[in-house]
Coordinates of C-alpha atoms in Angstrom, one line a residue:
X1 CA 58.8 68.8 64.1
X2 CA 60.2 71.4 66.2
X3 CA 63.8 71.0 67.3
X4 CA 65.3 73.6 69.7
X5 CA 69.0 74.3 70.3
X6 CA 70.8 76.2 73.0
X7 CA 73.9 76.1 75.0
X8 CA 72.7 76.2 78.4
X9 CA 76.4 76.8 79.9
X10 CA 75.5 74.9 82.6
X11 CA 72.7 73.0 83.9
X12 CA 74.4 72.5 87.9
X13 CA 71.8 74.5 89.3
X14 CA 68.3 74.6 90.0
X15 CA 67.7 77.5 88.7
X16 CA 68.7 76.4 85.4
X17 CA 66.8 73.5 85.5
X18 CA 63.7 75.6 85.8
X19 CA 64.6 77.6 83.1
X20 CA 64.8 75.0 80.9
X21 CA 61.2 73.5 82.4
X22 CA 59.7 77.1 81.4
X23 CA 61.2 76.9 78.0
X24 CA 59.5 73.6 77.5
X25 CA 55.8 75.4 78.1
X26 CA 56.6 78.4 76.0
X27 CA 58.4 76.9 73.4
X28 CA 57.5 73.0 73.2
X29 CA 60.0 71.3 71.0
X30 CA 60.2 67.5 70.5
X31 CA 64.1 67.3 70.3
X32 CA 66.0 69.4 72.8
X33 CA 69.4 69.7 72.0
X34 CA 72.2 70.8 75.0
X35 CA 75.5 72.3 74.7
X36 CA 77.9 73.2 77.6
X37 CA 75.4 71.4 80.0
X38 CA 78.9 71.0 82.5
X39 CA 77.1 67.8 84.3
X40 CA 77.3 64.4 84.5
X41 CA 75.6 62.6 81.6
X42 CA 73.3 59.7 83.6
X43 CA 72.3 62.7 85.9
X44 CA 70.8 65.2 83.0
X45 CA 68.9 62.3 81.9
X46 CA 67.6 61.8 85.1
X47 CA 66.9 65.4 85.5
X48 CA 65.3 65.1 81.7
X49 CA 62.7 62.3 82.3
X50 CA 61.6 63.8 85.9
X51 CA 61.8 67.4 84.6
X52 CA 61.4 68.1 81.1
X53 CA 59.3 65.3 80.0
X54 CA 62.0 64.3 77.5
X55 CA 61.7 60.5 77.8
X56 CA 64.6 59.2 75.6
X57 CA 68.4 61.1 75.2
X58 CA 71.7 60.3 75.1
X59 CA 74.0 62.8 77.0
X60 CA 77.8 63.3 76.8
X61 CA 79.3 63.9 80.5
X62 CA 81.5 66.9 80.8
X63 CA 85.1 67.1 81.7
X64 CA 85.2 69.0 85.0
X65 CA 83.7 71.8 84.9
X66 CA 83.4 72.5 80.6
X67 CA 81.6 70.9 78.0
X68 CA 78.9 68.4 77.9
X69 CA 76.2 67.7 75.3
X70 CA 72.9 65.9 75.3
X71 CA 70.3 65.2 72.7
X72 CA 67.1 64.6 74.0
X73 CA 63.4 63.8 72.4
X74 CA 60.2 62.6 72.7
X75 CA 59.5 58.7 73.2
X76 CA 56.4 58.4 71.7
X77 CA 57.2 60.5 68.7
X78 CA 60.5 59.4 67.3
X79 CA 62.4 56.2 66.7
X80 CA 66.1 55.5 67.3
X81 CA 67.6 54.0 64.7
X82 CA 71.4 54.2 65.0
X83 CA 73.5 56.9 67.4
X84 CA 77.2 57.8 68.4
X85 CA 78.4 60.2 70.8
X86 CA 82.6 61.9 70.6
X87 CA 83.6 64.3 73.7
X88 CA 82.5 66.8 71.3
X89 CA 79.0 65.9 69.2
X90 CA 76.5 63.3 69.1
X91 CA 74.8 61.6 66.5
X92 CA 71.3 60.3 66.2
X93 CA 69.7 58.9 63.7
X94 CA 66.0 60.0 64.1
X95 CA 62.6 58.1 62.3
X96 CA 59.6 60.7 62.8
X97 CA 56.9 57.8 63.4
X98 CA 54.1 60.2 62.3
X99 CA 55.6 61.1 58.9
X100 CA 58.3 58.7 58.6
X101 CA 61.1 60.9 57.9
X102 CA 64.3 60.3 58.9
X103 CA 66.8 62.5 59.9
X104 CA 70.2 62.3 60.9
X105 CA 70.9 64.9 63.8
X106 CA 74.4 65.8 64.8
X107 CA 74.7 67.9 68.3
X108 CA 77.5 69.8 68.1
X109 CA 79.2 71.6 70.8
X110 CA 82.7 72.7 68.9
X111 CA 85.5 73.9 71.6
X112 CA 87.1 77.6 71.1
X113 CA 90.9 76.0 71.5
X114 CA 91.7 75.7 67.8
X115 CA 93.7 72.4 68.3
X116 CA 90.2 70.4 70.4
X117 CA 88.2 72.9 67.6
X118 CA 90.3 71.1 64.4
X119 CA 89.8 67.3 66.1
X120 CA 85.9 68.1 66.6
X121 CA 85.6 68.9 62.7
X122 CA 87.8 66.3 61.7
X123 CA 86.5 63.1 64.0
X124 CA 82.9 64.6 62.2
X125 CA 84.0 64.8 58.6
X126 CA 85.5 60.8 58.5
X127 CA 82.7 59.9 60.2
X128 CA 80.6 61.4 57.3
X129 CA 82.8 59.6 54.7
X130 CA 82.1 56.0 56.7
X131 CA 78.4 56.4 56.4
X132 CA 75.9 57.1 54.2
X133 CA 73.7 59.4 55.6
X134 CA 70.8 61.1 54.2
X135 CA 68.8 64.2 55.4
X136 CA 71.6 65.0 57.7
X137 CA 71.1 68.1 60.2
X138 CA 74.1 70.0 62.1
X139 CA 72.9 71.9 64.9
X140 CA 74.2 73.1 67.7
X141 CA 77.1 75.9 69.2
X142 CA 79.5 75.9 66.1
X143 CA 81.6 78.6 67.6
X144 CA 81.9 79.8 64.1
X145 CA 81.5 83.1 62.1
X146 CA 81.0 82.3 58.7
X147 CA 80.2 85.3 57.1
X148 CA 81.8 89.0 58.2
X149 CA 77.8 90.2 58.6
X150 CA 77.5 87.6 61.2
X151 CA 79.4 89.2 63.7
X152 CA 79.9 93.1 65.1
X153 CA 82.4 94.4 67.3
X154 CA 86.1 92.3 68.1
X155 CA 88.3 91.9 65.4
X156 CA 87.2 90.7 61.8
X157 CA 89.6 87.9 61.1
X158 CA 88.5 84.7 59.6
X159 CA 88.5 81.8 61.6
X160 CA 91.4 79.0 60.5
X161 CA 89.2 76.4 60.4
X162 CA 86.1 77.7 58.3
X163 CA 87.7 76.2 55.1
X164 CA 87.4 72.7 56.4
X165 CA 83.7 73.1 57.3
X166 CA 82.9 75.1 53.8
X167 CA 84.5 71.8 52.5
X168 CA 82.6 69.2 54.7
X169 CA 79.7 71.4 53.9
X170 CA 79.8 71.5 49.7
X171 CA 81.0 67.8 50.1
X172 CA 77.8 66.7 51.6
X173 CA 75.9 69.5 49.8
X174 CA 75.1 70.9 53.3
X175 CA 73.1 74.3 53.6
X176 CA 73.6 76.7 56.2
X177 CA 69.9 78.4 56.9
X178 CA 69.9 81.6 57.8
X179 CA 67.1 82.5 60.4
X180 CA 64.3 84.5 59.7
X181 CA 64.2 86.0 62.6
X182 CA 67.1 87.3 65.1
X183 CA 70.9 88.1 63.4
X184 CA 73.1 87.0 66.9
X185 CA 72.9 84.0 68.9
X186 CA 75.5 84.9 71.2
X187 CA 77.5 88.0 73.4
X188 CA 79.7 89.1 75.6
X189 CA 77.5 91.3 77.8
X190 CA 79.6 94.3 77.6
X191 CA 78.5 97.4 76.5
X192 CA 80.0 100.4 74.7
X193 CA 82.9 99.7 72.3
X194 CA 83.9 96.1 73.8
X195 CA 80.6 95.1 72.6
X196 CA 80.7 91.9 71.0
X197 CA 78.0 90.0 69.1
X198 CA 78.0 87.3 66.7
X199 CA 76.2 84.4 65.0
X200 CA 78.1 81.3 66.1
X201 CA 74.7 78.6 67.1
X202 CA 73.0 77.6 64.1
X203 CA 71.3 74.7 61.6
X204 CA 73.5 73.2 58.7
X205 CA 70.8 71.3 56.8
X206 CA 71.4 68.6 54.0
X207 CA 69.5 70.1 51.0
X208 CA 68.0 66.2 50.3
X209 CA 65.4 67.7 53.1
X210 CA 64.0 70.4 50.5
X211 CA 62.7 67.3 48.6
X212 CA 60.7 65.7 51.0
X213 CA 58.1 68.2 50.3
X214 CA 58.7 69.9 53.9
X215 CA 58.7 73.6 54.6
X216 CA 62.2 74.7 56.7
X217 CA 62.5 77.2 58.7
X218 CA 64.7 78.5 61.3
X219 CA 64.9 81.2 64.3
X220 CA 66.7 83.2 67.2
X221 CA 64.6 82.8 70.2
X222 CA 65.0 85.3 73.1
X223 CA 67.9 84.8 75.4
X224 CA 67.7 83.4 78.8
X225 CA 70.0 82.5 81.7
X226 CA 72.8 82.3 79.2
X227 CA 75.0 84.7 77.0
X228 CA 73.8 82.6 74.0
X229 CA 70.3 82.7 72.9
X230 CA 68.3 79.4 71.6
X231 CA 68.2 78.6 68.3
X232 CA 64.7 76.6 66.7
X233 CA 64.3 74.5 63.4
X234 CA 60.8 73.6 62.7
X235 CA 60.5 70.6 60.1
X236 CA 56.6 70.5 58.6
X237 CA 54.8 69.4 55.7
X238 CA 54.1 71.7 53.0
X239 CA 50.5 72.2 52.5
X240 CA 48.7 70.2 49.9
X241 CA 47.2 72.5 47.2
X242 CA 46.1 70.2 45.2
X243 CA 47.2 69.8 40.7
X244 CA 49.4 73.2 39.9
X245 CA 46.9 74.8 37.1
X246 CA 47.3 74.8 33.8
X247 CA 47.5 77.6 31.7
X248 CA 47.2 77.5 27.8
X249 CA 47.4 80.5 25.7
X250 CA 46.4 80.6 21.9
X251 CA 49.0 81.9 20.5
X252 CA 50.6 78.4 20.9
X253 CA 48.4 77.5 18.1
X254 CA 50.0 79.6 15.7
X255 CA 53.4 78.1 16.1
X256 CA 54.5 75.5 13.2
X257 CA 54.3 72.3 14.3
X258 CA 52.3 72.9 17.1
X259 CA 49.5 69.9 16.4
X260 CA 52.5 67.7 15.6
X261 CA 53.9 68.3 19.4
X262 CA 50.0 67.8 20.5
X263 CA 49.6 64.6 18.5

């Protein structure tokens, strides 16, 4: 299961439209997720089904010009089960009809404007506590630095509102997955001293996941027509290697009650 993330900022073009109809043949996923899409949310599905090949979604419009989010997969792959969309993330609860897991995916597209920024997190964490959600997935544009190593250039001070999300995480025993390859996701396309660069798109993954007996992974994938660059989470089942061996060594025999244990 490969799920692809990326805030587009801005999908009014058709330009952009083929960008994102490129990214489809180099990087396939089977869940698109859209951030900052700054369209209507009937027309990107239209746009979806005639040009990505996405055939089910739910899209969030924007408001004028900013925001917008849309979550987007493959018909004949997944199952909806539940969903619910804010101004500000959507959820959708996903059955994977060739291995039957489930996942519950949250798009999130978190404003800069600390007071919108503070409402996203909140409207997210007591909708958390009113269900019970397993195998629950965060991805998206979080427009947060947690850790001083995830950012270079600007100033270094810690964002107001990454105690909240460290509590939402430990609460739902959430994991933040570092990639394993690329460090920034996003820039400001200056160069020289005003260079800025920072991790703020990523995967936030419920560690219930680990025991499905699925290998997780995460990466930075080259930028595009955007200054942030796609983000990708692949989802696959571990190989089957058959019974772990056994290894027995002698000197066991020598212990005292050793044939007691066996017997």
């Amino acid at each position: 299961m490969h799920i692809v993330s990326w805030n587009c900022r801005g999908l009014g073009t058709q330009q952009k439209i083929e960008v994102v109809k490129d990214l489809n043949k180099i990087e396939p996923s089977d869940i698109l997720l859209l951030q900052e899409t700054k369209i209507e949310g009937q027309a990107l599905k239209d746009i979806s089904k005639s040009k990505w090949k996405k055939n089910e979604g739910i899209a969030v419009s924007s408001r004028g010009t900013s925001g917008g989010v849309a979550t987007l997969w493959l018909e004949d792959q997944f199952h909806l089960l539940n969903s619910h969309e804010t101004q500000h993330w959507i959820f959708t609860e996903l059955k994977h009809l060739e291995s039957k897991l489930t996942i519950a995916l949250f798009n999130l597209y978190v404003p800069v404007n600390y007071v919108e920024k503070r409402d996203c997190w909140n409207t997210l964490s007591a909708f958390l506590d009113q269900h019970s959600l397993n195998n629950i997935v965060l991805g998206g544009d979080l427009n947060l630095v947690m850790k001083p190593k995830e950012k270079r250039g600007g100033n270094s001070n810690r964002d107001q509102l990454l105690p909240l999300v460290e509590e939402i995480m430990q609460q739902r025993d959430l994991l933040d997955f570092a990639p394993m390859r690329g460090k920034y996701t996003w820039t400001n396309n200056k160069t020289g001293p005003n260079h800025i660069a920072a991790r703020l798109d990523r995967f936030i993954i419920q560690s219930s996941l680990l025991m499905e007996n699925i290998f997780i992974s995460t990466k930075i994938l080259p930028k595009l027509s955007s200054d942030h660059k796609l983000i990708q989470l692949l989802l696959a089942p571990e190989e089957d290697l058959g019974p772990i061996p056994f290894k027995f060594s002698p000197l066991w025999i020598e212990k005292a009650g050793f044939m007691d244990t066996i017997q």
